[in-house]
CSV table of C-alpha atoms in Angstrom, one decimal:
chain,number,residue,atom,x,y,z
A,1,UNK,CA,-0.2,0.0,0.0
A,2,UNK,CA,1.2,3.2,-0.9
A,3,UNK,CA,2.2,6.1,1.4
A,4,UNK,CA,-0.3,7.8,0.1
A,5,UNK,CA,-3.3,5.7,0.1
A,6,UNK,CA,-2.6,5.2,4.1
A,7,UNK,CA,-2.3,8.9,5.0
A,8,UNK,CA,-5.8,9.4,2.8
A,9,UNK,CA,-7.0,6.7,5.0
A,10,UNK,CA,-6.1,7.9,8.0
A,11,UNK,CA,-7.4,11.4,7.5
A,12,UNK,CA,-10.9,10.3,5.8
A,13,UNK,CA,-12.8,10.6,9.1
A,14,UNK,CA,-15.8,12.7,9.9
A,15,UNK,CA,-13.6,15.3,11.6
A,16,UNK,CA,-13.4,12.9,14.6
A,17,UNK,CA,-10.1,12.7,15.8
A,18,UNK,CA,-8.9,10.8,19.3
A,19,UNK,CA,-9.1,13.1,21.9
A,20,UNK,CA,-5.8,14.5,23.3
A,21,UNK,CA,-4.9,13.1,26.5
A,22,UNK,CA,-2.2,15.6,27.8
A,23,UNK,CA,0.5,13.9,30.0
A,24,UNK,CA,1.3,15.2,33.8
A,25,UNK,CA,4.4,16.9,31.3
A,26,UNK,CA,2.7,18.4,28.7
A,27,UNK,CA,0.5,19.9,31.6
A,28,UNK,CA,3.0,21.5,33.4
A,29,UNK,CA,4.5,22.9,30.5
A,30,UNK,CA,1.4,23.9,28.8
A,31,UNK,CA,0.2,25.7,32.4
A,32,UNK,CA,2.9,27.9,32.2
A,33,UNK,CA,2.8,28.6,28.8
A,34,UNK,CA,-0.8,29.8,29.4
A,35,UNK,CA,0.7,32.7,31.9
A,36,UNK,CA,2.5,33.9,28.8
A,37,UNK,CA,0.6,33.3,25.6
A,38,UNK,CA,2.0,36.3,23.6
A,39,UNK,CA,4.9,35.1,22.1
A,40,UNK,CA,7.8,37.5,20.8
A,41,UNK,CA,8.4,38.2,17.4
A,42,UNK,CA,10.8,36.3,15.5
A,43,UNK,CA,14.6,37.6,15.2
A,44,UNK,CA,15.5,36.5,11.4
A,45,UNK,CA,18.6,37.1,12.9
A,46,UNK,CA,18.2,33.5,14.2
A,47,UNK,CA,17.2,31.8,11.2
A,48,UNK,CA,19.8,33.2,8.8
A,49,UNK,CA,22.8,32.6,11.3
A,50,UNK,CA,21.3,28.9,11.3
A,51,UNK,CA,20.8,28.6,7.5
A,52,UNK,CA,24.6,29.6,7.8
A,53,UNK,CA,26.0,27.2,9.9
A,54,UNK,CA,23.6,24.1,8.9
A,55,UNK,CA,24.3,24.6,4.8
A,56,UNK,CA,27.8,26.4,4.3
A,57,UNK,CA,29.6,26.3,8.0
A,58,UNK,CA,29.3,22.6,9.2
A,59,UNK,CA,29.8,21.4,6.0
A,60,UNK,CA,33.0,22.9,6.0
A,61,UNK,CA,34.1,22.3,9.7
A,62,UNK,CA,33.2,18.7,8.6
A,63,UNK,CA,35.9,18.3,6.1
A,64,UNK,CA,33.8,19.0,2.5
A,65,UNK,CA,35.7,22.1,0.9
A,66,UNK,CA,34.3,25.4,0.5
A,67,UNK,CA,33.5,26.7,-3.1
A,68,UNK,CA,36.5,27.8,-4.5
A,69,UNK,CA,37.8,31.5,-3.3
A,70,UNK,CA,38.6,31.8,-7.3
A,71,UNK,CA,35.5,31.0,-8.8
A,72,UNK,CA,34.0,34.4,-9.9
A,73,UNK,CA,31.0,36.0,-8.5
A,74,UNK,CA,29.0,35.4,-12.1
A,75,UNK,CA,29.9,31.8,-11.6
A,76,UNK,CA,28.8,31.0,-8.2
A,77,UNK,CA,25.6,32.8,-8.9
A,78,UNK,CA,24.9,30.8,-12.3
A,79,UNK,CA,25.8,27.1,-10.1
A,80,UNK,CA,23.0,28.6,-7.3
A,81,UNK,CA,20.4,29.2,-10.0
A,82,UNK,CA,21.3,26.3,-11.6
A,83,UNK,CA,20.1,24.1,-8.4
A,84,UNK,CA,17.1,26.5,-7.8
A,85,UNK,CA,15.9,25.8,-11.4
A,86,UNK,CA,15.8,22.1,-10.6
A,87,UNK,CA,14.0,22.4,-7.7
A,88,UNK,CA,11.5,24.9,-9.6
A,89,UNK,CA,11.4,22.1,-12.2
A,90,UNK,CA,10.8,19.4,-9.8
A,91,UNK,CA,8.1,20.8,-8.3
A,92,UNK,CA,6.3,21.7,-11.7
A,93,UNK,CA,6.1,18.1,-12.1
A,94,UNK,CA,2.7,16.6,-11.4
A,95,UNK,CA,4.7,14.0,-10.1
A,96,UNK,CA,7.0,15.7,-7.6
A,97,UNK,CA,8.3,13.6,-5.1
A,98,UNK,CA,7.4,10.1,-6.6
A,99,UNK,CA,10.5,7.7,-6.4
A,100,UNK,CA,11.5,10.1,-3.2
A,101,UNK,CA,9.6,8.3,-0.9
A,102,UNK,CA,10.1,4.5,0.1
A,103,UNK,CA,6.7,2.7,1.0
A,104,UNK,CA,5.7,2.6,4.9
A,105,UNK,CA,5.8,-1.0,7.0
A,106,UNK,CA,2.5,-2.4,6.0
A,107,UNK,CA,1.6,-2.8,9.4
A,108,UNK,CA,0.9,0.9,10.1
A,109,UNK,CA,-2.6,1.7,8.2
A,110,UNK,CA,-3.6,-1.1,10.5
A,111,UNK,CA,-2.6,1.0,13.3
A,112,UNK,CA,-3.9,4.3,12.3
A,113,UNK,CA,-7.5,2.8,11.5
A,114,UNK,CA,-7.6,1.2,14.8
A,115,UNK,CA,-5.9,4.3,16.4
A,116,UNK,CA,-9.6,6.1,15.3
A,117,UNK,CA,-11.6,3.6,17.5
A,118,UNK,CA,-11.0,4.7,21.3
A,119,UNK,CA,-12.5,1.5,22.0
A,120,UNK,CA,-9.5,-0.6,20.5
A,121,UNK,CA,-8.1,-2.4,23.4
A,122,UNK,CA,-4.6,-2.3,24.4
A,123,UNK,CA,-3.9,-5.9,23.5
A,124,UNK,CA,-5.5,-5.5,19.8
A,125,UNK,CA,-2.7,-2.6,19.2
A,126,UNK,CA,0.2,-4.5,21.0
A,127,UNK,CA,-0.7,-7.7,19.0
A,128,UNK,CA,-0.8,-5.4,15.6
A,129,UNK,CA,2.8,-3.8,16.5
A,130,UNK,CA,4.1,-7.2,17.2
A,131,UNK,CA,4.0,-7.9,13.6
A,132,UNK,CA,6.6,-5.5,12.8
A,133,UNK,CA,9.8,-5.9,15.1
A,134,UNK,CA,11.2,-2.3,13.9
A,135,UNK,CA,7.9,-0.9,15.5
A,136,UNK,CA,8.4,-3.2,18.6
A,137,UNK,CA,11.7,-1.7,19.1
A,138,UNK,CA,10.6,2.0,18.9
A,139,UNK,CA,7.6,1.6,21.4
A,140,UNK,CA,9.6,-0.1,24.0
A,141,UNK,CA,12.7,2.5,23.5
A,142,UNK,CA,10.2,5.3,24.1
A,143,UNK,CA,8.3,3.9,27.0
A,144,UNK,CA,11.7,3.1,28.6
A,145,UNK,CA,13.0,7.0,28.0
A,146,UNK,CA,13.9,9.3,30.9
A,147,UNK,CA,10.7,11.0,29.8
A,148,UNK,CA,8.2,8.3,31.1
A,149,UNK,CA,10.4,7.2,33.4
A,150,UNK,CA,9.1,3.8,34.6
A,151,UNK,CA,10.3,2.6,37.9
A,152,UNK,CA,11.6,-0.4,36.2
A,153,UNK,CA,12.4,-1.6,32.8
A,154,UNK,CA,9.1,-2.4,30.8
A,155,UNK,CA,9.2,-5.5,28.2
A,156,UNK,CA,5.8,-5.6,28.0
A,157,UNK,CA,3.8,-4.3,24.6
A,158,UNK,CA,0.5,-4.1,26.0
A,159,UNK,CA,2.1,-2.1,29.3
A,160,UNK,CA,3.9,-0.1,26.8
A,161,UNK,CA,0.4,1.0,24.3
A,162,UNK,CA,-1.2,1.7,28.0
A,163,UNK,CA,1.4,3.6,29.2
A,164,UNK,CA,2.0,5.5,25.7
A,165,UNK,CA,-1.7,6.3,24.9
A,166,UNK,CA,-3.6,6.9,21.7
A,167,UNK,CA,-2.1,9.6,20.9
A,168,UNK,CA,1.2,9.2,21.9
A,169,UNK,CA,1.2,6.3,19.6
A,170,UNK,CA,0.0,8.3,16.6
A,171,UNK,CA,2.9,11.0,17.5
A,172,UNK,CA,5.5,8.1,17.7
A,173,UNK,CA,4.0,6.1,14.3
A,174,UNK,CA,4.7,9.5,12.6
A,175,UNK,CA,8.3,9.6,13.7
A,176,UNK,CA,8.4,6.2,12.4
A,177,UNK,CA,7.1,6.7,8.9
A,178,UNK,CA,9.3,9.8,8.0
A,179,UNK,CA,12.3,8.6,9.2
A,180,UNK,CA,13.3,6.0,5.8
A,181,UNK,CA,13.1,9.7,4.0
A,182,UNK,CA,15.7,10.9,6.3
A,183,UNK,CA,17.9,7.3,6.3
A,184,UNK,CA,17.7,7.1,2.2
A,185,UNK,CA,20.9,8.8,2.4
A,186,UNK,CA,22.9,9.3,-0.9
A,187,UNK,CA,25.6,11.6,-1.5
A,188,UNK,CA,28.1,13.6,0.6
A,189,UNK,CA,26.1,16.6,1.7
A,190,UNK,CA,22.9,14.2,2.4
A,191,UNK,CA,24.6,11.9,4.6
A,192,UNK,CA,26.2,15.1,6.3
A,193,UNK,CA,23.2,17.2,6.9
A,194,UNK,CA,19.8,15.0,6.9
A,195,UNK,CA,20.8,13.5,10.5
A,196,UNK,CA,21.0,17.1,11.8
A,197,UNK,CA,18.0,18.3,9.6
A,198,UNK,CA,15.9,15.5,10.5
A,199,UNK,CA,16.9,16.0,14.5
A,200,UNK,CA,15.6,19.7,14.0
A,201,UNK,CA,12.4,18.5,12.2
A,202,UNK,CA,11.7,16.7,15.5
A,203,UNK,CA,12.8,19.5,17.7
A,204,UNK,CA,9.9,21.9,15.8
A,205,UNK,CA,7.8,19.3,15.6
A,206,UNK,CA,7.3,18.6,19.2
A,207,UNK,CA,7.6,22.5,20.3
A,208,UNK,CA,4.9,23.1,17.4
A,209,UNK,CA,2.7,20.4,19.1
A,210,UNK,CA,3.2,22.4,22.5
A,211,UNK,CA,2.1,25.5,20.8
A,212,UNK,CA,-0.8,24.0,19.3
A,213,UNK,CA,-1.8,22.5,23.1
A,214,UNK,CA,-1.5,26.5,24.3
A,215,UNK,CA,-3.9,27.8,21.5
A,216,UNK,CA,-6.1,25.0,22.3
A,217,UNK,CA,-5.6,23.4,18.9
A,218,UNK,CA,-5.4,19.6,17.7
A,219,UNK,CA,-1.5,19.0,18.1
A,220,UNK,CA,-1.1,16.1,15.5
A,221,UNK,CA,-1.7,18.8,12.4
A,222,UNK,CA,1.2,20.7,14.2
A,223,UNK,CA,3.2,17.8,14.9
A,224,UNK,CA,2.8,16.8,11.2
A,225,UNK,CA,3.8,20.3,9.9
A,226,UNK,CA,7.1,20.1,11.9
A,227,UNK,CA,8.5,16.9,10.5
A,228,UNK,CA,6.9,17.8,6.9
A,229,UNK,CA,8.3,21.1,6.6
A,230,UNK,CA,12.2,19.9,6.0
A,231,UNK,CA,11.2,16.8,3.2
A,232,UNK,CA,12.1,19.4,0.6
A,233,UNK,CA,15.2,20.3,1.6
A,234,UNK,CA,16.5,16.8,2.1
A,235,UNK,CA,15.4,16.8,-2.0
A,236,UNK,CA,17.3,19.8,-2.5
A,237,UNK,CA,20.4,18.4,-1.1
A,238,UNK,CA,19.9,15.3,-3.1
A,239,UNK,CA,20.1,17.2,-6.1
A,240,UNK,CA,22.9,19.0,-5.2
A,241,UNK,CA,24.7,15.6,-4.7
A,242,UNK,CA,24.0,14.5,-8.0
A,243,UNK,CA,25.1,17.6,-9.7
A,244,UNK,CA,28.8,16.2,-8.9
A,245,UNK,CA,30.0,19.3,-6.9
A,246,UNK,CA,30.9,17.4,-3.6
A,247,UNK,CA,31.4,20.7,-1.4
A,248,UNK,CA,29.6,23.2,1.0
A,249,UNK,CA,26.7,25.4,-0.6
A,250,UNK,CA,28.1,29.1,-0.9
A,251,UNK,CA,27.4,31.1,2.3
A,252,UNK,CA,25.4,33.4,0.8
A,253,UNK,CA,22.3,34.6,2.6
A,254,UNK,CA,20.4,35.6,-0.2
A,255,UNK,CA,20.7,32.0,-2.0
A,256,UNK,CA,19.7,30.4,1.6
A,257,UNK,CA,16.4,32.2,1.5
A,258,UNK,CA,16.1,31.4,-1.9
A,259,UNK,CA,16.8,27.9,-1.6
A,260,UNK,CA,14.7,27.5,1.6
A,261,UNK,CA,11.6,28.9,0.0
A,262,UNK,CA,11.9,26.4,-3.0
A,263,UNK,CA,12.2,23.8,-0.5
A,264,UNK,CA,8.9,24.5,1.7
A,265,UNK,CA,7.3,24.8,-1.6
A,266,UNK,CA,8.5,21.5,-2.8
A,267,UNK,CA,7.5,20.0,1.1
A,268,UNK,CA,4.0,21.5,0.4
A,269,UNK,CA,3.7,19.4,-2.9
A,270,UNK,CA,5.4,16.0,-1.5
A,271,UNK,CA,2.7,16.9,1.5
A,272,UNK,CA,-0.3,16.8,-1.1
A,273,UNK,CA,1.0,14.0,-3.2
A,274,UNK,CA,0.9,11.9,-0.1
A,275,UNK,CA,-3.0,13.1,1.2
A,276,UNK,CA,-2.3,15.6,4.3
A,277,UNK,CA,-4.9,17.5,5.0
A,278,UNK,CA,-5.2,21.2,3.6
A,279,UNK,CA,-4.0,23.1,7.1
A,280,UNK,CA,-0.7,21.1,7.4
A,281,UNK,CA,0.1,22.2,3.6
A,282,UNK,CA,-0.9,25.8,4.4
A,283,UNK,CA,1.1,26.0,7.2
A,284,UNK,CA,4.1,24.7,5.2
A,285,UNK,CA,3.7,27.0,2.2
A,286,UNK,CA,3.3,30.0,4.5
A,287,UNK,CA,6.7,29.6,5.7
A,288,UNK,CA,7.5,31.0,2.7
A,289,UNK,CA,8.9,34.3,1.2
A,290,UNK,CA,9.2,36.4,4.5
A,291,UNK,CA,8.4,33.7,7.0
A,292,UNK,CA,10.0,36.1,9.8
A,293,UNK,CA,7.4,38.9,9.4
A,294,UNK,CA,5.4,38.3,12.1
A,295,UNK,CA,3.1,41.9,11.9
A,296,UNK,CA,-0.4,40.5,10.6
A,297,UNK,CA,-2.2,40.2,13.9
A,298,UNK,CA,-4.6,37.4,12.2
A,299,UNK,CA,-1.7,35.4,11.4
A,300,UNK,CA,-1.0,35.1,15.5
A,301,UNK,CA,-2.9,31.5,16.3
A,302,UNK,CA,-2.6,30.2,12.8
A,303,UNK,CA,-1.3,26.6,12.5
A,304,UNK,CA,1.8,28.7,9.9
A,305,UNK,CA,2.5,31.1,13.0
A,306,UNK,CA,2.7,28.4,15.5
A,307,UNK,CA,4.8,26.3,13.2
A,308,UNK,CA,7.3,29.3,12.5
A,309,UNK,CA,7.5,29.9,16.4
A,310,UNK,CA,8.3,26.2,16.9
A,311,UNK,CA,11.1,26.6,14.3
A,312,UNK,CA,12.6,29.1,15.5
A,313,UNK,CA,12.9,27.3,18.4
A,314,UNK,CA,14.8,24.5,17.1
A,315,UNK,CA,17.1,26.4,15.3
A,316,UNK,CA,18.3,28.3,18.4
A,317,UNK,CA,18.2,25.0,20.2
A,318,UNK,CA,21.1,23.5,17.7
A,319,UNK,CA,22.7,26.3,17.6
A,320,UNK,CA,23.2,25.7,21.2
A,321,UNK,CA,24.0,22.3,20.9
A,322,UNK,CA,26.6,23.2,18.4
A,323,UNK,CA,28.3,25.6,20.5
A,324,UNK,CA,27.6,28.4,18.0
A,325,UNK,CA,25.4,30.4,20.4
A,326,UNK,CA,25.9,30.3,24.1
A,327,UNK,CA,23.6,29.6,26.5
A,328,UNK,CA,23.2,32.9,28.1
A,329,UNK,CA,23.2,35.0,25.0
A,330,UNK,CA,21.7,37.9,25.7
A,331,UNK,CA,20.0,38.0,22.2
A,332,UNK,CA,17.7,34.8,23.2
A,333,UNK,CA,16.4,37.0,26.2
A,334,UNK,CA,15.7,40.1,24.5
A,335,UNK,CA,13.8,37.9,21.5
A,336,UNK,CA,11.9,35.1,23.0
A,337,UNK,CA,8.9,35.7,25.1
A,338,UNK,CA,9.0,33.5,28.8
A,339,UNK,CA,6.9,30.9,27.5
A,340,UNK,CA,9.0,30.6,24.7
A,341,UNK,CA,12.1,30.2,26.7
A,342,UNK,CA,10.7,27.5,28.9
A,343,UNK,CA,9.9,25.8,25.6
A,344,UNK,CA,13.7,26.0,24.8
A,345,UNK,CA,14.7,24.5,27.7
A,346,UNK,CA,12.9,21.8,27.2
A,347,UNK,CA,13.9,20.9,24.1
A,348,UNK,CA,17.5,21.3,24.6
A,349,UNK,CA,17.3,18.8,27.5
A,350,UNK,CA,15.7,16.3,24.9
A,351,UNK,CA,18.3,16.8,22.8
A,352,UNK,CA,20.9,16.8,24.9
A,353,UNK,CA,19.8,13.1,26.3
A,354,UNK,CA,19.4,12.2,22.9
A,355,UNK,CA,15.8,10.5,23.7
A,356,UNK,CA,13.0,10.3,21.9
A,357,UNK,CA,12.1,14.0,21.8
A,358,UNK,CA,8.7,14.4,23.1
A,359,UNK,CA,7.4,16.9,26.0
């Protein structure tokens, strides 16, 4: 069964979403966030700094040659435009994304169908998960993480499913279905950067989920949007690798912004190809253009705005983890709200622990 088919089946319901059950950890953070619901406007400097590090500085630091300093500005700009044109050609194709995305485990459609029914027993879910060894490993790893912190190690699938809850299981299965996209890595840049981009995607997805809870929205579409938004960037890296120029991308803010804008458009098209709900696609495409211009009041509570806030926090988290930005950088205090700072601390804790990113 194709990914597009089972995603469509999963969302083909009469808006009967599974009621979200927050954990004690969720409620602790959300109650604090409700005391400070207004997020400070994003600082574009964080975004530009992250892109410069990810696309240019990190590859060079890892031993990939930077573009030759003797390369003329005209030739360099031509190469940049060539890559952007390839992305445009790909998204102009009605088959955009086809062949890039592997099929998902056959057991996932059955699980998502079961999760739409609140009366489905934990034993049934456990028996279904047991059919796929990868899912078994993921579920057991999750429930034995420091987040759930069981008093003794859990080895029983039914107990693990009960501890996760239906929404926790939905989030976990979404991550599992996305990981093959990142793990199918070919080429120098993709191998180096795809794991970093995936880590940022998970951090972003979980921050978006928290912000959605804070604003009384369904957290699952926010979570999906966070996972989906960088898929187009992975495609862009693969195209760069196929060009034969196995080197860091130029440290050019204009190019980085154009590249990410094209990548977000492509991510949205891939989401459409998969049959994702319109609100998720809109949140992704809202990131194109001047994505840090948050002056429009009516967008304050939109999914796209929540995704922008979550994206910024996840980028700051990775910049701090890499040592590019100090933990006590004054700019963080100046540019983030109190609730955003609390969310950032939670992201950093999960990232440092290298455990499944969830709150």
